[in-house]
XYZ file of C-alpha atoms in Angstrom:
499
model
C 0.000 0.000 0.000
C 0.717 3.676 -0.423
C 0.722 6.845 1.846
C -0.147 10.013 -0.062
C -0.803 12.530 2.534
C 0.136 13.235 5.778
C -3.427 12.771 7.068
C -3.360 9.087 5.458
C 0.248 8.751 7.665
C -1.427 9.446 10.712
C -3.910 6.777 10.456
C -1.711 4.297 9.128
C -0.173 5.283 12.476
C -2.473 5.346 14.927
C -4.112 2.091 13.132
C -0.499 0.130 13.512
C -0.362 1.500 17.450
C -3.832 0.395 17.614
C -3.468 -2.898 16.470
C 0.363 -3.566 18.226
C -0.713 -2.135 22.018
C -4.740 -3.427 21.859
C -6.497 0.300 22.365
C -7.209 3.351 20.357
C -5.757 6.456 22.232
C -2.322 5.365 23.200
C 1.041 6.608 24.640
C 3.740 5.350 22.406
C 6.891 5.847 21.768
C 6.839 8.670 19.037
C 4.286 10.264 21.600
C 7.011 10.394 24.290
C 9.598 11.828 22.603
C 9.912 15.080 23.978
C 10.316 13.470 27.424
C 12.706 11.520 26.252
C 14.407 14.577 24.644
C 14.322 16.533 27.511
C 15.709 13.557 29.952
C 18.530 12.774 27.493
C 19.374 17.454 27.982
C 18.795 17.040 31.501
C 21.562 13.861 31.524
C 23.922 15.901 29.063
C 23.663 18.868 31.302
C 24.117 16.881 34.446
C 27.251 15.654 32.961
C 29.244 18.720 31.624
C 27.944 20.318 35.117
C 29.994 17.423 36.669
C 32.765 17.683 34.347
C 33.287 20.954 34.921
C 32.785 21.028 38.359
C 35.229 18.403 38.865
C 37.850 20.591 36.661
C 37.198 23.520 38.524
C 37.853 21.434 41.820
C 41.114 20.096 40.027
C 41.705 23.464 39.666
C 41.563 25.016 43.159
C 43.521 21.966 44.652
C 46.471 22.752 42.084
C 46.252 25.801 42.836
C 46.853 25.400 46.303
C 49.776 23.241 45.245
C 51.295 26.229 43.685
C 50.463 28.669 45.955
C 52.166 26.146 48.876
C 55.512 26.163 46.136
C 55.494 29.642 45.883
C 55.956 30.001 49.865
C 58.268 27.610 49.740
C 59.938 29.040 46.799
C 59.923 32.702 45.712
C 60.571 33.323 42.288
C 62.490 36.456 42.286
C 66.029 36.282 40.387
C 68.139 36.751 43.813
C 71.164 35.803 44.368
C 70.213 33.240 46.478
C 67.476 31.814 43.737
C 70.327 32.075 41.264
C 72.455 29.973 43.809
C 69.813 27.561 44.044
C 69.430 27.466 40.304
C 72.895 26.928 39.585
C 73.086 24.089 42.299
C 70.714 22.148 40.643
C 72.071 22.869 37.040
C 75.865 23.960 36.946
C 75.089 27.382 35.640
C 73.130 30.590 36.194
C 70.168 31.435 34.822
C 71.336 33.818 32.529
C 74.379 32.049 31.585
C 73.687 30.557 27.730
C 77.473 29.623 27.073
C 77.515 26.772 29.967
C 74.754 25.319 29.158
C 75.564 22.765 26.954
C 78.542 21.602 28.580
C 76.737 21.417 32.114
C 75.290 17.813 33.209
C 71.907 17.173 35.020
C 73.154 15.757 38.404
C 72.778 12.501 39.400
C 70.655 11.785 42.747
C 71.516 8.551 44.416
C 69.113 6.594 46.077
C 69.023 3.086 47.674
C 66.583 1.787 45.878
C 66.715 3.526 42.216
C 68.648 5.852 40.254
C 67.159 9.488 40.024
C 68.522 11.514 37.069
C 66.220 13.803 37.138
C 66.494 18.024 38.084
C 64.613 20.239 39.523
C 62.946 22.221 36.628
C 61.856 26.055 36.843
C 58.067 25.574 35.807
C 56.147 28.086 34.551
C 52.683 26.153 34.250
C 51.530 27.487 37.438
C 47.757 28.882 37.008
C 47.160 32.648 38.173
C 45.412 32.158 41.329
C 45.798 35.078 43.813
C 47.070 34.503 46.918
C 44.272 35.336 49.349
C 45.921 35.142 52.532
C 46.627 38.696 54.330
C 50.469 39.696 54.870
C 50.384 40.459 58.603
C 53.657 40.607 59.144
C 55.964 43.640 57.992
C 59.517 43.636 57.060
C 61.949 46.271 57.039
C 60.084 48.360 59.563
C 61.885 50.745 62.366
C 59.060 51.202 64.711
C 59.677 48.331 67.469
C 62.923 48.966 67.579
C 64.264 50.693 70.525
C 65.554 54.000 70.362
C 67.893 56.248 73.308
C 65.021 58.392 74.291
C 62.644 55.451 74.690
C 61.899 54.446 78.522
C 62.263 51.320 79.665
C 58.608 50.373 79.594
C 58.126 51.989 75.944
C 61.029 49.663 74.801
C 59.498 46.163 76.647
C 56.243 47.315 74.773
C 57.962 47.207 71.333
C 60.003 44.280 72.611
C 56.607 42.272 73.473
C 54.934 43.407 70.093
C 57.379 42.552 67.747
C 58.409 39.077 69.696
C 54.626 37.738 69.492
C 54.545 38.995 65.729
C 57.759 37.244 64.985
C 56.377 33.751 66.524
C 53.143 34.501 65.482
C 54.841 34.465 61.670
C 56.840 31.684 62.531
C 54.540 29.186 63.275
C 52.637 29.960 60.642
C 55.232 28.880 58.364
C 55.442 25.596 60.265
C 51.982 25.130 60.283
C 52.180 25.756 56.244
C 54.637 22.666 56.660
C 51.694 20.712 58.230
C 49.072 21.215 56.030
C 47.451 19.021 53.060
C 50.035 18.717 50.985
C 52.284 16.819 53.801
C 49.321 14.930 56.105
C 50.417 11.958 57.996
C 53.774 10.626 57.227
C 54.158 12.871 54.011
C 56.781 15.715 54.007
C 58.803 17.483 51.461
C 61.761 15.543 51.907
C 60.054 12.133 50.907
C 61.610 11.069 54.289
C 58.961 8.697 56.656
C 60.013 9.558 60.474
C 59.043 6.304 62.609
C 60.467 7.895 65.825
C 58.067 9.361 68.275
C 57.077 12.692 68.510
C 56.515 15.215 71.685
C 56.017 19.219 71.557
C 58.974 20.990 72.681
C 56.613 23.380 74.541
C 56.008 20.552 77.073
C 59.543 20.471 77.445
C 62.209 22.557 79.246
C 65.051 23.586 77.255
C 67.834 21.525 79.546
C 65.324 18.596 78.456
C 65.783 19.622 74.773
C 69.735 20.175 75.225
C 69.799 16.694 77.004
C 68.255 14.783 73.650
C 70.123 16.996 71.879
C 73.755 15.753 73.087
C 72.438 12.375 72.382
C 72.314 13.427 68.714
C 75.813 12.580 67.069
C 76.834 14.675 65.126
C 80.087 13.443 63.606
C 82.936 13.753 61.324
C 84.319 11.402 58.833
C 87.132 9.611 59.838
C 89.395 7.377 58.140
C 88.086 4.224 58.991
C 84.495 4.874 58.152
C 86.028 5.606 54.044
C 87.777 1.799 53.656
C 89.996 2.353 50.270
C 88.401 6.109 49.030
C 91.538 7.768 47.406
C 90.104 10.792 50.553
C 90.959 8.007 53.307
C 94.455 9.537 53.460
C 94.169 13.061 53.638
C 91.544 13.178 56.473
C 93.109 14.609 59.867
C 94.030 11.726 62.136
C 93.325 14.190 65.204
C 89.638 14.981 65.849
C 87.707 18.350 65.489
C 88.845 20.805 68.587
C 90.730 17.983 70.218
C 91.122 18.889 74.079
C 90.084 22.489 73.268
C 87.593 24.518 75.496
C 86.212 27.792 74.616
C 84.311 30.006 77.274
C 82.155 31.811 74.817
C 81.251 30.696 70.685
C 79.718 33.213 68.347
C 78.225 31.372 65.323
C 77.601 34.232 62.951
C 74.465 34.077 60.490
C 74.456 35.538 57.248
C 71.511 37.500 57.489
C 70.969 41.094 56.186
C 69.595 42.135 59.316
C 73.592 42.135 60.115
C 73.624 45.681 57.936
C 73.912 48.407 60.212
C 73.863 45.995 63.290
C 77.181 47.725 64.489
C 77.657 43.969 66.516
C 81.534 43.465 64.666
C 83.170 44.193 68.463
C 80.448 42.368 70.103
C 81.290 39.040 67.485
C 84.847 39.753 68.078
C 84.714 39.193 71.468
C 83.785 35.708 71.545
C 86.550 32.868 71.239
C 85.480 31.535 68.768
C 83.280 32.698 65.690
C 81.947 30.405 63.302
C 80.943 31.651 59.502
C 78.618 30.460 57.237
C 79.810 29.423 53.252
C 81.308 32.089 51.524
C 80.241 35.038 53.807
C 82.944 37.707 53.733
C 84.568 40.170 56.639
C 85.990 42.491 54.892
C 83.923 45.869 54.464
C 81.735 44.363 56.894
C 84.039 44.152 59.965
C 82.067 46.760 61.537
C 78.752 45.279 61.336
C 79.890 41.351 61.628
C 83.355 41.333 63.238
C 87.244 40.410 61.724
C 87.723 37.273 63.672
C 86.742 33.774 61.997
C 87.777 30.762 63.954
C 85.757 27.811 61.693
C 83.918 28.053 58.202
C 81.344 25.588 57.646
C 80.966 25.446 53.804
C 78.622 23.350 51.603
C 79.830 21.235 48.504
C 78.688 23.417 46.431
C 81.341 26.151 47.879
C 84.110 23.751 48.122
C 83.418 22.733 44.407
C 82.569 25.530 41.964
C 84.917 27.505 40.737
C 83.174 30.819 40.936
C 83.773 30.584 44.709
C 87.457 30.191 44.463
C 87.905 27.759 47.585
C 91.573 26.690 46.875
C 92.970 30.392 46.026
C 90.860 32.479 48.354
C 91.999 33.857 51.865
C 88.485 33.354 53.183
C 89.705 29.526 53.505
C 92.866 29.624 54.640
C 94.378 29.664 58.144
C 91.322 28.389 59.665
C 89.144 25.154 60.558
C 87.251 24.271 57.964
C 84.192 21.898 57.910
C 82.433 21.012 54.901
C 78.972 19.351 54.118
C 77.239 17.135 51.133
C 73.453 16.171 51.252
C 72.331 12.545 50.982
C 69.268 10.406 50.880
C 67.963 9.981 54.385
C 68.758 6.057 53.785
C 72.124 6.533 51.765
C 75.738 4.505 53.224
C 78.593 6.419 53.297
C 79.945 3.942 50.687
C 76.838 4.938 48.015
C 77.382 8.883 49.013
C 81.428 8.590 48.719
C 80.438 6.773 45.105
C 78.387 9.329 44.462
C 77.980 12.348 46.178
C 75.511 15.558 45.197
C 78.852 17.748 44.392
C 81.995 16.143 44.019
C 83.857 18.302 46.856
C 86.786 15.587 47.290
C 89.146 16.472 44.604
C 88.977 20.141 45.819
C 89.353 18.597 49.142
C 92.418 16.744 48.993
C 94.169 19.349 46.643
C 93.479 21.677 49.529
C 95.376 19.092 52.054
C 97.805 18.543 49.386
C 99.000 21.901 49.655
C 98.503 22.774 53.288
C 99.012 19.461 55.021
C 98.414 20.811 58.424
C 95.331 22.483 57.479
C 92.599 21.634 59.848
C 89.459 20.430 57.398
C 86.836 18.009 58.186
C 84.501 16.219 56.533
C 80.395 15.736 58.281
C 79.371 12.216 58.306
C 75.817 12.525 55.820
C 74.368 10.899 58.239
C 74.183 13.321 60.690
C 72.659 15.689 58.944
C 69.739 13.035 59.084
C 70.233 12.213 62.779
C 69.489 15.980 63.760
C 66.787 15.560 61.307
C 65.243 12.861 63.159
C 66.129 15.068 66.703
C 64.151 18.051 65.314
C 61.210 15.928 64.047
C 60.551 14.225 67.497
C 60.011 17.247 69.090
C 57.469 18.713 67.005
C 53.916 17.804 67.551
C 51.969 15.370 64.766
C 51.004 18.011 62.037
C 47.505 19.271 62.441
C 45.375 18.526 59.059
C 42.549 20.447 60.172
C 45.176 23.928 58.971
C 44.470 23.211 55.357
C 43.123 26.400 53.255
C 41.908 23.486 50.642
C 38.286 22.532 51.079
C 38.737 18.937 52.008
C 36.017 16.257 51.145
C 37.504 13.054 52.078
C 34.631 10.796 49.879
C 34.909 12.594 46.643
C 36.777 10.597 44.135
C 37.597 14.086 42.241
C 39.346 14.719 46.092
C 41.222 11.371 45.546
C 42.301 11.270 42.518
C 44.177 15.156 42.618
C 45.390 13.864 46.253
C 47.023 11.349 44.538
C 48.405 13.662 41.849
C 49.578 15.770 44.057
C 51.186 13.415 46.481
C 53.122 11.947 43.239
C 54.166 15.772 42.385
C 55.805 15.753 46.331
C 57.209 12.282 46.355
C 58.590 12.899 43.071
C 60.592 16.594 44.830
C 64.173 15.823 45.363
C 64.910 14.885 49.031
C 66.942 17.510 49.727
C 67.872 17.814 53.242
C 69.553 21.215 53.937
C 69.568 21.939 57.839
C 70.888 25.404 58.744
C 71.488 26.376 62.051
C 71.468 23.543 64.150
C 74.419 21.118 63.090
C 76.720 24.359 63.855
C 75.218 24.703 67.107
C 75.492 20.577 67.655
C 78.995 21.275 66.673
C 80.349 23.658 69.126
C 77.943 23.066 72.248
C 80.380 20.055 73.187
C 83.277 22.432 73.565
C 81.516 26.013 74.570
C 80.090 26.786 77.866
C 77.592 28.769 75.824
C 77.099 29.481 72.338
C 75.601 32.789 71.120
C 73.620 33.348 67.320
C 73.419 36.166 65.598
C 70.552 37.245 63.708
C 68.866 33.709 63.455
C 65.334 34.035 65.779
C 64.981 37.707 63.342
C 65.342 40.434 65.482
C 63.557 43.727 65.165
C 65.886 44.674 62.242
C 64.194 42.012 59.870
C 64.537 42.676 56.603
C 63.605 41.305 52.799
C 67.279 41.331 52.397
C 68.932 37.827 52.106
C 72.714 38.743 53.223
C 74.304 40.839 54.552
C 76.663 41.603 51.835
C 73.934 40.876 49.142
C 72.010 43.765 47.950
C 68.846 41.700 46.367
C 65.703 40.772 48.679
C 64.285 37.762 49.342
C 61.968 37.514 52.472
C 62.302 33.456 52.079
C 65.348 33.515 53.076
C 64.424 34.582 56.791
C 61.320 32.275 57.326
C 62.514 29.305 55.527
C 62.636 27.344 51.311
C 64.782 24.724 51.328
C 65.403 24.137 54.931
C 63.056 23.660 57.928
C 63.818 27.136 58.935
C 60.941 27.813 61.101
C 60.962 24.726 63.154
C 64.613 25.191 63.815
C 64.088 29.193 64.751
C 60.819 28.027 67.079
C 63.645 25.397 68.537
C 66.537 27.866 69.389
C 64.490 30.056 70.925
C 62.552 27.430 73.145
C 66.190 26.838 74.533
C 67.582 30.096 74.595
C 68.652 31.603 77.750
C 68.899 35.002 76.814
C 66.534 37.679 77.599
C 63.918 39.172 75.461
C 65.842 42.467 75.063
C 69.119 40.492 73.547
C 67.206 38.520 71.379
C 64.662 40.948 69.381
C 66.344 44.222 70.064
C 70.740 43.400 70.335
C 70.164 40.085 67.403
C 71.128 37.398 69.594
C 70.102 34.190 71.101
C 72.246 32.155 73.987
C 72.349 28.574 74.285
C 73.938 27.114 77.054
C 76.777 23.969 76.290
C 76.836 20.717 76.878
C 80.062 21.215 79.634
C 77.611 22.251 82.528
C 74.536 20.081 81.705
C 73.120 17.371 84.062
C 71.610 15.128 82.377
C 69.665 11.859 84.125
């Protein structure tokens, strides 16, 4: 049969429905249509609502990982970025002849080989910072001045000390949040040991722990057949030496205009950091240098000029390379993160009394562990990302993100407290200047470097904050010395009780 008009369509239709479902007036299929139109647009929607949600969610999490990189890394070309950069690559940033002749460095590890470098990325999304800067830097106005009274001056003393901690353990608790719950931290590094809060403790407590911390040097038996066995001093570091009072100097640019050179210089012994210089500061950071410890990357490059500069010579010297938290001495002497020992034993070679030591990697770990039990178990509740634990969007960019840490080079760099473990065995007290930042804070890295860099005062690659919260847990000094003069006092090991 035919169909010749749409009328003659429709009741070929209705006849077929008629006949196929047994009645006249009939819902079918064609009928519902439109529902089913409007359910499949209400799906679609549903979908792309999801999809987008779940991108958008993506988005605020990474966000959050690159706002947490940014505080732990600024990205300002200072000379302490540019340090960093050229550490991890073997030139500067805007050094174009090097590059092809420099090497990606190889990081050792115990269980696989690591070539990789840390790369300068640039994919970060533009997501503004929302969290208020309460703290100021390079300000004059809590620092005491000759015409303030005594109770003006403990007012500016009292402000600026609970700003300072305030600041400080806000960093820490930026350490704690997220990014790093439960055993995760930015080292890759799982601490097993128990943890306490060094608030519940008193500081001869603290010191007591601490002294059962070694914190050695290499010696010739621990390097079996290493072409370095020879040249390491037979006699140990300050060997039957005693100092009354031990100045470890920092390098921080609150030292400018600190006029503290004749307090440093009154110490017996002062200990320097890397590369930091005297001259043309003497009046702000002292003459006298007893000990330097240096970093491999000092000892090695040539742009520091260990083996022809002054700064080195007629000194102790004790020099540092990182390792993997589970590294031997064997894997780190096969492969260390700077080759520092053919620097090292030139050096000895031509000044074969000179008095340089070598850490023990391990060490460096040991205080690790130290500092890690005493801080509490990271809160996870101090998160600025909106957490919801059952959302699979949640676990899936939790995992990403974990992956992005774990795959961070473990890069250990402790600052102040392996000089303090060094010379609290031989000091009756040790005294630091300009580490817990006095009221002369500034954005200013060094002392003797012009660019600013406020990360250098509250911590990037180092557990800064922790170890400034530490120090001043055990210092002994009062307020006035610490946040007004730039110093803190810790007591040595010589006079300490311990059960």
């Amino acid at each position: 049969f035919s169909i010749h008009s749409r009328g003659d369509y429709s009741l070929f239709r209705n006849r077929f429905y008629s006949a196929k479902y047994g009645q006249d007036d009939v819902s079918s299929p064609v009928n519902t249509l439109p529902e089913m139109r409007a359910l499949v647009v209400s799906i679609w929607v549903f979908i792309n609502l999801v999809f987008f949600g779940m991108c958008g969610y993506m988005y605020l999490l990474w966000s959050q990982y690159w706002m947490y990189m940014d505080r732990q890394t600024e990205t300002t070309t200072s000379t302490y970025d540019q340090q960093i950069y050229y550490y991890n690559r073997g030139y500067y940033p805007n050094d174009i002849n090097n590059r092809s002749e420099s090497r990606p460095r190889t990081k050792h590890s115990t269980s696989k080989e690591n070539s990789s470098f840390t790369l300068v990325k640039n994919s970060k999304p533009r997501f503004p910072n929302l969290q208020p800067k309460e703290f100021e830097l390079d300000t004059k106005r809590y620092i005491c001045r000759r015409n303030d009274s005594s109770v003006d001056c403990y007012s500016k003393t009292s402000e600026y000390k609970d700003k300072i901690i305030k600041e400080l353990r806000k960093v820490f608790t930026d350490e704690s949040n997220i990014l790093k719950t439960g055993s995760e931290n930015p080292y890759n590094v799982r601490y097993g040991g128990k943890r306490g809060n060094y608030l519940d403790k008193t500081p001869k407590d603290i010191l007591c722990e601490l002294r059962e911390t070694p914190m050695n040097m290499l010696k010739r038996r621990d390097v079996g057949s290493h072409p370095v066995r020879e040249y390491i001093p037979r006699r140990g570091l300050f060997e039957n030496k005693r100092f009354n009072s031990c100045a470890i100097v920092a390098s921080a640019g609150a030292l400018r205009h600190s006029n503290l050179g004749s307090l440093i210089d009154s110490h017996d012994l002062v200990l320097r950091f890397n590369h930091a210089p005297t001259k043309g500061f003497s009046r702000d950071v002292g003459k006298k240098t007893t000990v330097r410890v240096l970093n491999s990357q000092v000892v090695t490059k040539n742009e520091f000029k260990f083996l022809k500069s002054d700064l080195y010579k007629n000194i102790t010297l004790i020099a540092w390379d990182p390792s993997n938290y589970s590294t031997t001495i064997a894997d780190w002497l096969d492969r260390p993160e700077f080759d520092l020992f053919p620097n090292y034993i030139e050096h000895r070679k031509r000044d074969p009394k000179s008095r340089f030591y070598l850490v023990e990697p391990r060490s460096i770990w040991e205080l690790w562990d130290f500092l890690q039990g005493q801080l509490a178990e990271p809160a996870e509740a101090k998160s600025t990302v909106f957490r919801l634990p059952g959302s699979v969007c949640y676990s899936l960019v939790m995992v990403c993100l974990k992956w992005c840490l774990r795959h961070e080079k473990p890069r250990l760099i402790l600052k102040g407290l392996p000089r303090l473990r060094i010379l609290l065995p031989h000091c009756d007290f040790v005294d630091i200047f300009e580490y817990v930042p006095s009221t002369r804070v500034t954005k200013r890295c060094h002392y003797y470097d012009p660019e600013d860099n406020p990360a250098c005062t509250f911590g990037v690659w180092h557990p800064l904050a922790a170890e400034k919260l530490l120090t001043y847990h055990i210092n002994s000094a009062e307020d006035e010395a610490v946040f007004q003069t730039g110093f803190v006092r810790i007591e040595g090991f010589r006079n300490l009780n311990c059960r």
